[in-house]
Amino acid sequence: MTVLVTGGAGYIGSHMVWELLDAGESVVVLDRLSTGFEWAVAPEAKLVVGDVADKELVGSIIRENKVDAIIHFAGSIVVPESVADPLAYYENNTSKTRTLIETAVREGVPHFIFSSTAAVYGGAGLEPVREDARLAPESPYGLSKLMSEWMLRDAGLAHDIRYTALRYFNVAGADPRGRTGQSTPGATHLIKVACETALGKRPFMQVFGTDYPTPDGTCMRDYIHVSDLAAAHRLALQRLRAGGQSLVANCGYSHGYSVLEVIDSVRRAFGRDFEVKMGDRRPGDAAAVVANSDLARAELGWTPQRDDLDQIVADALAWERILTSKNSARG
Ligand code: UFG
């Protein structure tokens, strides 16, 4: 049995590949390498460069490798980009996922794990959000993922395929062993931006808004270590293989940190100060987005191992340093 990981050369996907290999699984990666990197794929995994919507290619990968599960990460993930070019997001995230599900059903792949997002909920409050909260995506990105969840639900009712959709909150950090991390240039995510600033890759960074209705006036998010997220997928795979029913579950730690708290943690990890400017609100940001993760803990038996902001930041900073030396070695 082999696990097909789409987007396995990307940030979360490359951690998933290591998680599976460490657990003794056989892994094949399908990635277009549009934002991912060949070097990010663990050498023990087989890499196929191609598109998830290429039915023939995916069909032959499934047959040749006896794939019994697909973990689908491939997709576009930048919220403002989805507002500027919604049709590209509906194509890349929704339409291609539809084709991939169709191929999975046709080839008789019984298990499908899907990378969904907290963005399906729209603006949340300080209270942790449960899976049965109102679904109201505020961006084409969030809607493109929600439509994929719905296609999986309906395909699961009509065909012999069971799925788990994990709704990620703010994924951050890097492999604690330094094997992979977030590497795509032009990052917008807070922890990566702060680490880049600390290391002098940016002259300064900005805090987007200081007048939110939160304790220190800056936005709060539920930052989850990418290794804990990968572990949740591995447990979801085990559960499906053991006959578990389809499931949609949040992945977060159930508590939030403010932008200022995150920046302080990066200062502590770096040991020196760097320039931070207070700026205006970024359009579309909710004041707070925090997961209720009771369901993932109960259903998957998921017990996070790295629920510690300083550790997330230390791993992200360590990876940023590794990336600097990789890039300078490449010239
Ligand atoms: N922020 C700053 N300065 C920066 C970057 C971010 O102040 O330079 C702030 C943002 O305004 C926000 C917080 O840091 O308040 C977190 O921002 P990120 O860009 O790191 O993450 P988001 O919460 O905007 O987005 C994340 C995922 C999305 C997902 C969304 C769901 O990256 O893919 O959560 O809630 F859709």
mmCIF file of C-alpha atoms and ligand atoms in Angstrom:
data_model
loop_
_atom_site.group_PDB
_atom_site.id
_atom_site.type_symbol
_atom_site.label_atom_id
_atom_site.label_comp_id
_atom_site.label_asym_id
_atom_site.label_seq_id
_atom_site.Cartn_x
_atom_site.Cartn_y
_atom_site.Cartn_z
ATOM 1 C CA MET A 1 0.000 0.000 0.000
ATOM 2 C CA THR A 2 1.238 3.416 -0.931
ATOM 3 C CA VAL A 3 0.096 6.894 0.028
ATOM 4 C CA LEU A 4 -0.140 9.482 -2.759
ATOM 5 C CA VAL A 5 0.700 12.953 -1.447
ATOM 6 C CA THR A 6 -0.247 15.754 -3.842
ATOM 7 C CA GLY A 7 1.660 18.980 -3.274
ATOM 8 C CA GLY A 8 4.313 16.956 -1.451
ATOM 9 C CA ALA A 9 7.049 19.365 -2.550
ATOM 10 C CA GLY A 10 5.335 22.256 -0.784
ATOM 11 C CA TYR A 11 5.442 23.476 2.789
ATOM 12 C CA ILE A 12 2.945 21.254 4.601
ATOM 13 C CA GLY A 13 3.122 18.441 2.052
ATOM 14 C CA SER A 14 6.891 18.008 2.439
ATOM 15 C CA HIS A 15 6.448 17.626 6.227
ATOM 16 C CA MET A 16 3.716 15.061 5.589
ATOM 17 C CA VAL A 17 6.047 13.019 3.413
ATOM 18 C CA TRP A 18 8.634 12.856 6.208
ATOM 19 C CA GLU A 19 5.937 11.994 8.753
ATOM 20 C CA LEU A 20 4.751 9.082 6.599
ATOM 21 C CA LEU A 21 8.254 7.816 5.824
ATOM 22 C CA ASP A 22 9.179 8.007 9.511
ATOM 23 C CA ALA A 23 6.119 5.806 10.169
ATOM 24 C CA GLY A 24 7.328 3.246 7.607
ATOM 25 C CA GLU A 25 4.855 4.117 4.828
ATOM 26 C CA SER A 26 5.616 3.973 1.140
ATOM 27 C CA VAL A 27 5.022 7.402 -0.439
ATOM 28 C CA VAL A 28 4.617 8.790 -3.943
ATOM 29 C CA VAL A 29 4.485 12.560 -4.426
ATOM 30 C CA LEU A 30 2.672 14.322 -7.257
ATOM 31 C CA ASP A 31 3.632 17.980 -7.607
ATOM 32 C CA ARG A 32 3.812 20.461 -10.497
ATOM 33 C CA LEU A 33 6.713 22.235 -8.759
ATOM 34 C CA SER A 34 4.986 25.570 -9.393
ATOM 35 C CA THR A 35 5.613 26.740 -5.814
ATOM 36 C CA GLY A 36 7.233 23.609 -4.359
ATOM 37 C CA PHE A 37 10.825 22.386 -4.686
ATOM 38 C CA GLU A 38 12.250 19.089 -5.823
ATOM 39 C CA TRP A 39 14.839 19.246 -3.011
ATOM 40 C CA ALA A 40 12.013 19.500 -0.454
ATOM 41 C CA VAL A 41 10.831 15.973 -1.280
ATOM 42 C CA ALA A 42 12.426 13.339 0.938
ATOM 43 C CA PRO A 43 14.729 11.156 -1.198
ATOM 44 C CA GLU A 44 12.959 7.954 -0.083
ATOM 45 C CA ALA A 45 9.710 9.159 -1.675
ATOM 46 C CA LYS A 46 9.040 8.795 -5.376
ATOM 47 C CA LEU A 47 8.430 12.189 -7.050
ATOM 48 C CA VAL A 48 6.221 12.506 -10.138
ATOM 49 C CA VAL A 49 6.133 15.994 -11.653
ATOM 50 C CA GLY A 50 2.644 16.630 -12.976
ATOM 51 C CA ASP A 51 -0.855 17.914 -12.409
ATOM 52 C CA VAL A 52 -3.529 16.459 -10.114
ATOM 53 C CA ALA A 53 -6.106 16.982 -12.870
ATOM 54 C CA ASP A 54 -4.175 14.800 -15.333
ATOM 55 C CA LYS A 55 -6.503 11.794 -15.094
ATOM 56 C CA GLU A 56 -4.301 9.395 -17.012
ATOM 57 C CA LEU A 57 -1.198 10.258 -15.078
ATOM 58 C CA VAL A 58 -2.934 10.015 -11.697
ATOM 59 C CA GLY A 59 -4.658 6.775 -12.731
ATOM 60 C CA SER A 60 -1.353 5.179 -13.673
ATOM 61 C CA ILE A 61 0.317 6.369 -10.440
ATOM 62 C CA ILE A 62 -2.517 4.797 -8.434
ATOM 63 C CA ARG A 63 -2.349 1.481 -10.296
ATOM 64 C CA GLU A 64 1.420 1.169 -10.475
ATOM 65 C CA ASN A 65 1.937 2.002 -6.796
ATOM 66 C CA LYS A 66 -1.185 0.309 -5.379
ATOM 67 C CA VAL A 67 -2.274 3.592 -3.800
ATOM 68 C CA ASP A 68 -4.879 3.114 -1.043
ATOM 69 C CA ALA A 69 -4.971 6.714 0.180
ATOM 70 C CA ILE A 70 -4.590 10.185 -1.284
ATOM 71 C CA ILE A 71 -3.554 13.116 0.896
ATOM 72 C CA HIS A 72 -4.343 16.188 -1.151
ATOM 73 C CA PHE A 73 -2.343 19.353 -0.394
ATOM 74 C CA ALA A 74 -1.820 20.718 -3.912
ATOM 75 C CA GLY A 75 -3.557 24.046 -4.376
ATOM 76 C CA SER A 76 -3.279 27.806 -4.155
ATOM 77 C CA ILE A 77 -3.233 29.339 -0.685
ATOM 78 C CA VAL A 78 -2.917 33.125 -0.812
ATOM 79 C CA VAL A 79 -6.153 34.767 0.343
ATOM 80 C CA PRO A 80 -5.710 38.240 -1.294
ATOM 81 C CA GLU A 81 -4.580 36.592 -4.530
ATOM 82 C CA SER A 82 -7.866 34.658 -4.534
ATOM 83 C CA VAL A 83 -9.785 37.927 -4.250
ATOM 84 C CA ALA A 84 -7.872 39.376 -7.218
ATOM 85 C CA ASP A 85 -8.192 36.233 -9.374
ATOM 86 C CA PRO A 86 -11.114 34.146 -8.102
ATOM 87 C CA LEU A 87 -11.521 32.037 -11.211
ATOM 88 C CA ALA A 88 -7.930 30.838 -10.956
ATOM 89 C CA TYR A 89 -8.695 29.661 -7.406
ATOM 90 C CA TYR A 90 -11.914 27.923 -8.411
ATOM 91 C CA GLU A 91 -9.972 26.217 -11.218
ATOM 92 C CA ASN A 92 -6.879 25.275 -9.272
ATOM 93 C CA ASN A 93 -8.508 24.393 -5.956
ATOM 94 C CA THR A 94 -12.078 23.358 -6.744
ATOM 95 C CA SER A 95 -12.137 22.132 -10.324
ATOM 96 C CA LYS A 96 -8.868 20.202 -10.108
ATOM 97 C CA THR A 97 -9.910 18.671 -6.806
ATOM 98 C CA ARG A 98 -13.141 17.526 -8.471
ATOM 99 C CA THR A 99 -11.125 15.792 -11.167
ATOM 100 C CA LEU A 100 -8.817 14.212 -8.604
ATOM 101 C CA ILE A 101 -11.785 12.879 -6.595
ATOM 102 C CA GLU A 102 -13.273 11.490 -9.817
ATOM 103 C CA THR A 103 -10.023 9.675 -10.593
ATOM 104 C CA ALA A 104 -9.846 8.353 -7.023
ATOM 105 C CA VAL A 105 -13.400 7.001 -7.289
ATOM 106 C CA ARG A 106 -12.775 5.496 -10.730
ATOM 107 C CA GLU A 107 -9.597 3.779 -9.573
ATOM 108 C CA GLY A 108 -11.212 2.553 -6.356
ATOM 109 C CA VAL A 109 -9.006 4.484 -3.908
ATOM 110 C CA PRO A 110 -10.913 4.063 -0.633
ATOM 111 C CA HIS A 111 -9.377 6.876 1.471
ATOM 112 C CA PHE A 112 -8.975 10.588 0.823
ATOM 113 C CA ILE A 113 -7.562 13.224 3.197
ATOM 114 C CA PHE A 114 -8.142 16.826 2.268
ATOM 115 C CA SER A 115 -6.373 19.984 3.302
ATOM 116 C CA SER A 116 -9.104 22.449 4.247
ATOM 117 C CA THR A 117 -8.928 25.700 6.137
ATOM 118 C CA ALA A 118 -10.322 27.851 8.929
ATOM 119 C CA ALA A 119 -11.152 30.314 6.137
ATOM 120 C CA VAL A 120 -14.386 28.329 5.568
ATOM 121 C CA TYR A 121 -15.798 30.004 8.702
ATOM 122 C CA GLY A 122 -15.299 33.623 7.759
ATOM 123 C CA GLY A 123 -14.824 36.142 10.570
ATOM 124 C CA ALA A 124 -14.747 34.397 13.905
ATOM 125 C CA GLY A 125 -14.680 35.873 17.410
ATOM 126 C CA LEU A 126 -12.501 35.369 20.466
ATOM 127 C CA GLU A 127 -14.435 32.180 21.278
ATOM 128 C CA PRO A 128 -12.920 28.993 19.810
ATOM 129 C CA VAL A 129 -14.845 27.988 16.697
ATOM 130 C CA ARG A 130 -16.410 24.520 16.377
ATOM 131 C CA GLU A 131 -16.928 22.563 13.175
ATOM 132 C CA ASP A 132 -20.689 23.189 13.301
ATOM 133 C CA ALA A 133 -20.244 26.976 13.364
ATOM 134 C CA ARG A 134 -21.739 28.985 10.519
ATOM 135 C CA LEU A 135 -19.869 28.449 7.267
ATOM 136 C CA ALA A 136 -19.370 31.823 5.622
ATOM 137 C CA PRO A 137 -16.113 32.068 3.700
ATOM 138 C CA GLU A 138 -15.070 35.670 3.116
ATOM 139 C CA SER A 139 -12.718 34.922 0.227
ATOM 140 C CA PRO A 140 -12.732 32.844 -2.945
ATOM 141 C CA TYR A 141 -9.915 30.884 -1.304
ATOM 142 C CA GLY A 142 -12.157 29.841 1.599
ATOM 143 C CA LEU A 143 -15.060 29.085 -0.723
ATOM 144 C CA SER A 144 -12.871 27.094 -3.119
ATOM 145 C CA LYS A 145 -11.925 24.826 -0.184
ATOM 146 C CA LEU A 146 -15.473 24.600 1.184
ATOM 147 C CA MET A 147 -16.795 23.515 -2.216
ATOM 148 C CA SER A 148 -14.170 20.768 -2.244
ATOM 149 C CA GLU A 149 -15.357 19.595 1.181
ATOM 150 C CA TRP A 150 -18.905 19.427 -0.168
ATOM 151 C CA MET A 151 -17.858 17.469 -3.252
ATOM 152 C CA LEU A 152 -16.117 14.973 -0.984
ATOM 153 C CA ARG A 153 -19.207 14.683 1.207
ATOM 154 C CA ASP A 154 -21.431 13.953 -1.790
ATOM 155 C CA ALA A 155 -18.934 11.618 -3.452
ATOM 156 C CA GLY A 156 -18.627 9.787 -0.125
ATOM 157 C CA LEU A 157 -22.394 9.263 -0.040
ATOM 158 C CA ALA A 158 -22.556 8.051 -3.643
ATOM 159 C CA HIS A 159 -19.360 6.008 -3.901
ATOM 160 C CA ASP A 160 -17.071 3.760 -1.938
ATOM 161 C CA ILE A 161 -14.721 6.482 -0.704
ATOM 162 C CA ARG A 162 -14.311 7.786 2.835
ATOM 163 C CA TYR A 163 -12.594 11.075 3.585
ATOM 164 C CA THR A 164 -11.235 13.324 6.295
ATOM 165 C CA ALA A 165 -11.127 17.074 5.743
ATOM 166 C CA LEU A 166 -8.878 18.873 8.205
ATOM 167 C CA ARG A 167 -9.511 22.584 8.638
ATOM 168 C CA TYR A 168 -6.142 24.127 9.398
ATOM 169 C CA PHE A 169 -5.736 27.226 11.507
ATOM 170 C CA ASN A 170 -2.418 29.137 11.295
ATOM 171 C CA VAL A 171 0.208 26.590 10.348
ATOM 172 C CA ALA A 172 3.770 27.606 11.224
ATOM 173 C CA GLY A 173 7.169 26.291 12.286
ATOM 174 C CA ALA A 174 9.327 23.739 10.535
ATOM 175 C CA ASP A 175 10.561 20.182 10.889
ATOM 176 C CA PRO A 176 12.367 20.113 14.268
ATOM 177 C CA ARG A 177 15.107 18.028 12.591
ATOM 178 C CA GLY A 178 15.647 20.749 9.981
ATOM 179 C CA ARG A 179 14.782 18.547 6.983
ATOM 180 C CA THR A 180 12.189 20.894 5.486
ATOM 181 C CA GLY A 181 10.341 24.127 6.181
ATOM 182 C CA GLN A 182 8.466 26.990 4.577
ATOM 183 C CA SER A 183 10.566 27.939 1.556
ATOM 184 C CA THR A 184 8.408 29.706 -1.030
ATOM 185 C CA PRO A 185 9.600 33.283 -1.619
ATOM 186 C CA GLY A 186 7.337 36.294 -1.072
ATOM 187 C CA ALA A 187 5.889 35.030 2.215
ATOM 188 C CA THR A 188 3.020 36.913 3.816
ATOM 189 C CA HIS A 189 2.582 34.736 6.901
ATOM 190 C CA LEU A 190 3.379 36.448 10.174
ATOM 191 C CA ILE A 191 5.926 34.067 11.714
ATOM 192 C CA LYS A 192 7.892 33.695 8.485
ATOM 193 C CA VAL A 193 7.837 37.456 7.859
ATOM 194 C CA ALA A 194 9.067 38.118 11.413
ATOM 195 C CA CYS A 195 11.875 35.534 11.088
ATOM 196 C CA GLU A 196 12.949 37.030 7.743
ATOM 197 C CA THR A 197 13.019 40.482 9.331
ATOM 198 C CA ALA A 198 15.059 39.251 12.306
ATOM 199 C CA LEU A 199 17.610 37.750 9.920
ATOM 200 C CA GLY A 200 17.870 40.986 7.922
ATOM 201 C CA LYS A 201 16.126 39.647 4.800
ATOM 202 C CA ARG A 202 13.651 42.523 5.197
ATOM 203 C CA PRO A 203 14.528 45.986 6.541
ATOM 204 C CA PHE A 204 11.421 46.055 8.785
ATOM 205 C CA MET A 205 8.020 44.505 9.226
ATOM 206 C CA GLN A 206 4.611 45.910 9.988
ATOM 207 C CA VAL A 207 1.904 45.083 12.487
ATOM 208 C CA PHE A 208 -1.348 45.254 10.558
ATOM 209 C CA GLY A 209 -3.711 47.050 12.913
ATOM 210 C CA THR A 210 -3.491 47.886 16.602
ATOM 211 C CA ASP A 211 -7.125 48.829 17.260
ATOM 212 C CA TYR A 212 -8.820 45.426 17.212
ATOM 213 C CA PRO A 213 -11.125 44.404 20.079
ATOM 214 C CA THR A 214 -8.484 42.075 21.557
ATOM 215 C CA PRO A 215 -6.473 42.403 24.809
ATOM 216 C CA ASP A 216 -3.516 44.224 23.160
ATOM 217 C CA GLY A 217 -5.343 45.566 20.103
ATOM 218 C CA THR A 218 -3.639 43.253 17.578
ATOM 219 C CA CYS A 219 -5.191 40.221 15.846
ATOM 220 C CA MET A 220 -5.171 36.827 17.536
ATOM 221 C CA ARG A 221 -4.584 33.539 15.745
ATOM 222 C CA ASP A 222 -4.247 29.888 16.710
ATOM 223 C CA TYR A 223 -0.717 28.973 15.543
ATOM 224 C CA ILE A 224 -0.203 25.238 15.082
ATOM 225 C CA HIS A 225 3.160 23.549 14.569
ATOM 226 C CA VAL A 226 3.364 21.977 11.113
ATOM 227 C CA SER A 227 4.667 18.696 12.624
ATOM 228 C CA ASP A 228 1.583 18.377 14.831
ATOM 229 C CA LEU A 229 -0.541 19.013 11.757
ATOM 230 C CA ALA A 230 1.257 16.273 9.823
ATOM 231 C CA ALA A 231 0.721 13.923 12.790
ATOM 232 C CA ALA A 232 -3.019 14.669 12.682
ATOM 233 C CA HIS A 233 -3.086 13.559 9.025
ATOM 234 C CA ARG A 234 -1.236 10.345 9.844
ATOM 235 C CA LEU A 235 -3.766 9.582 12.575
ATOM 236 C CA ALA A 236 -6.597 10.385 10.166
ATOM 237 C CA LEU A 237 -5.110 7.885 7.719
ATOM 238 C CA GLN A 238 -4.912 5.202 10.426
ATOM 239 C CA ARG A 239 -8.489 5.878 11.403
ATOM 240 C CA LEU A 240 -9.801 5.623 7.840
ATOM 241 C CA ARG A 241 -7.858 2.405 7.259
ATOM 242 C CA ALA A 242 -9.393 1.002 10.455
ATOM 243 C CA GLY A 243 -12.864 1.662 9.015
ATOM 244 C CA GLY A 244 -13.514 5.128 10.486
ATOM 245 C CA GLN A 245 -16.304 7.155 8.945
ATOM 246 C CA SER A 246 -15.804 10.392 7.029
ATOM 247 C CA LEU A 247 -14.932 13.352 9.227
ATOM 248 C CA VAL A 248 -14.424 17.096 9.078
ATOM 249 C CA ALA A 249 -12.275 18.377 11.939
ATOM 250 C CA ASN A 250 -10.443 21.525 13.006
ATOM 251 C CA CYS A 251 -6.694 21.462 13.526
ATOM 252 C CA GLY A 252 -5.503 24.099 15.959
ATOM 253 C CA TYR A 253 -4.508 24.249 19.618
ATOM 254 C CA SER A 254 -7.647 26.021 20.903
ATOM 255 C CA HIS A 255 -5.848 29.117 22.127
ATOM 256 C CA GLY A 256 -4.602 32.208 20.388
ATOM 257 C CA TYR A 257 -1.636 34.563 20.429
ATOM 258 C CA SER A 258 -1.629 38.195 19.354
ATOM 259 C CA VAL A 259 0.608 39.593 16.630
ATOM 260 C CA LEU A 260 2.648 41.400 19.317
ATOM 261 C CA GLU A 261 3.076 38.191 21.332
ATOM 262 C CA VAL A 262 4.356 36.403 18.225
ATOM 263 C CA ILE A 263 6.839 39.193 17.481
ATOM 264 C CA ASP A 264 8.064 39.100 21.100
ATOM 265 C CA SER A 265 8.624 35.376 20.772
ATOM 266 C CA VAL A 266 10.715 35.930 17.618
ATOM 267 C CA ARG A 267 12.742 38.592 19.457
ATOM 268 C CA ARG A 268 13.396 36.107 22.284
ATOM 269 C CA ALA A 269 14.423 33.350 19.881
ATOM 270 C CA PHE A 270 16.670 35.691 17.884
ATOM 271 C CA GLY A 271 18.139 37.377 20.955
ATOM 272 C CA ARG A 272 18.133 40.841 19.404
ATOM 273 C CA ASP A 273 15.637 43.461 18.339
ATOM 274 C CA PHE A 274 14.540 44.229 14.772
ATOM 275 C CA GLU A 275 12.427 46.999 13.324
ATOM 276 C CA VAL A 276 8.661 46.672 13.678
ATOM 277 C CA LYS A 277 6.341 49.451 12.511
ATOM 278 C CA MET A 278 2.751 49.817 13.635
ATOM 279 C CA GLY A 279 0.580 49.959 10.509
ATOM 280 C CA ASP A 280 -3.031 50.057 9.402
ATOM 281 C CA ARG A 281 -5.364 47.096 9.362
ATOM 282 C CA ARG A 282 -4.918 44.679 6.459
ATOM 283 C CA PRO A 283 -8.225 44.368 4.562
ATOM 284 C CA GLY A 284 -10.078 41.147 5.276
ATOM 285 C CA ASP A 285 -8.386 40.255 8.580
ATOM 286 C CA ALA A 286 -10.654 38.988 11.362
ATOM 287 C CA ALA A 287 -9.865 40.135 14.919
ATOM 288 C CA ALA A 288 -9.465 36.584 16.209
ATOM 289 C CA VAL A 289 -9.563 33.064 14.761
ATOM 290 C CA VAL A 290 -9.140 30.234 17.285
ATOM 291 C CA ALA A 291 -10.033 26.565 16.864
ATOM 292 C CA ASN A 292 -12.058 24.343 19.069
ATOM 293 C CA SER A 293 -10.127 21.124 18.441
ATOM 294 C CA ASP A 294 -12.068 18.741 20.712
ATOM 295 C CA LEU A 295 -13.264 16.714 17.742
ATOM 296 C CA ALA A 296 -9.790 16.041 16.310
ATOM 297 C CA ARG A 297 -8.532 15.095 19.764
ATOM 298 C CA ALA A 298 -11.440 12.720 20.403
ATOM 299 C CA GLU A 299 -11.853 11.174 16.946
ATOM 300 C CA LEU A 300 -8.212 11.016 15.836
ATOM 301 C CA GLY A 301 -6.701 10.513 19.278
ATOM 302 C CA TRP A 302 -4.604 13.553 18.428
ATOM 303 C CA THR A 303 -2.473 14.919 21.258
ATOM 304 C CA PRO A 304 -0.369 17.837 20.061
ATOM 305 C CA GLN A 305 3.297 17.533 21.009
ATOM 306 C CA ARG A 306 4.490 21.036 20.122
ATOM 307 C CA ASP A 307 1.854 23.355 21.524
ATOM 308 C CA ASP A 308 4.393 26.018 22.455
ATOM 309 C CA LEU A 309 4.733 29.301 20.576
ATOM 310 C CA ASP A 310 8.434 29.668 21.448
ATOM 311 C CA GLN A 311 9.150 26.227 20.008
ATOM 312 C CA ILE A 312 7.189 26.954 16.814
ATOM 313 C CA VAL A 313 9.147 30.187 16.406
ATOM 314 C CA ALA A 314 12.511 28.582 17.243
ATOM 315 C CA ASP A 315 11.931 25.897 14.582
ATOM 316 C CA ALA A 316 10.802 28.509 12.025
ATOM 317 C CA LEU A 317 13.883 30.640 12.729
ATOM 318 C CA ALA A 318 16.215 27.637 12.523
ATOM 319 C CA TRP A 319 14.720 26.740 9.145
ATOM 320 C CA GLU A 320 15.046 30.330 7.906
ATOM 321 C CA ARG A 321 18.784 30.096 8.688
ATOM 322 C CA ILE A 322 19.095 26.763 6.857
ATOM 323 C CA LEU A 323 17.277 28.288 3.885
ATOM 324 C CA THR A 324 19.697 31.210 3.836
ATOM 325 C CA SER A 325 22.669 28.854 3.558
ATOM 326 C CA LYS A 326 20.912 26.663 0.956
ATOM 327 C CA ASN A 327 20.169 29.730 -1.178
ATOM 328 C CA SER A 328 23.670 31.160 -0.871
ATOM 329 C CA ALA A 329 25.168 27.766 -1.746
ATOM 330 C CA ARG A 330 23.034 27.800 -4.887
ATOM 331 C CA GLY A 331 24.325 31.299 -5.675
HETATM 332 N N1 UFG B 1 0.339 40.099 10.156
HETATM 333 C C1 UFG B 1 1.009 41.276 10.463
HETATM 334 N N2 UFG B 1 2.126 41.567 9.717
HETATM 335 C C2 UFG B 1 2.599 40.771 8.711
HETATM 336 C C3 UFG B 1 1.903 39.566 8.430
HETATM 337 C C4 UFG B 1 0.763 39.262 9.168
HETATM 338 O O1 UFG B 1 0.616 42.030 11.346
HETATM 339 O O2 UFG B 1 3.598 41.124 8.081
HETATM 340 C C5 UFG B 1 -0.857 39.743 10.951
HETATM 341 C C6 UFG B 1 -2.108 39.647 10.109
HETATM 342 O O3 UFG B 1 -2.702 40.900 9.959
HETATM 343 C C7 UFG B 1 -2.946 38.669 10.938
HETATM 344 C C8 UFG B 1 -1.900 37.758 11.591
HETATM 345 O O4 UFG B 1 -0.668 38.463 11.497
HETATM 346 O O5 UFG B 1 -3.616 39.352 11.931
HETATM 347 C C9 UFG B 1 -1.753 36.418 10.886
HETATM 348 O O6 UFG B 1 -1.611 36.652 9.493
HETATM 349 P P1 UFG B 1 -1.117 35.551 8.461
HETATM 350 O O7 UFG B 1 -0.997 36.207 7.135
HETATM 351 O O8 UFG B 1 0.086 34.860 9.004
HETATM 352 O O9 UFG B 1 -2.287 34.471 8.464
HETATM 353 P P2 UFG B 1 -3.866 34.650 8.257
HETATM 354 O O10 UFG B 1 -4.498 34.485 9.614
HETATM 355 O O11 UFG B 1 -4.197 35.876 7.525
HETATM 356 O O12 UFG B 1 -4.205 33.434 7.285
HETATM 357 C C10 UFG B 1 -4.161 32.103 7.698
HETATM 358 C C11 UFG B 1 -3.707 31.220 6.555
HETATM 359 C C12 UFG B 1 -4.703 31.221 5.446
HETATM 360 C C13 UFG B 1 -6.041 30.855 5.978
HETATM 361 C C14 UFG B 1 -6.417 31.703 7.155
HETATM 362 C C15 UFG B 1 -7.669 31.184 7.778
HETATM 363 O O13 UFG B 1 -2.475 31.655 6.084
HETATM 364 O O14 UFG B 1 -4.316 30.296 4.462
HETATM 365 O O15 UFG B 1 -5.398 31.681 8.136
HETATM 366 O O16 UFG B 1 -8.064 31.918 8.853
HETATM 367 F F1 UFG B 1 -6.991 31.020 5.044
#
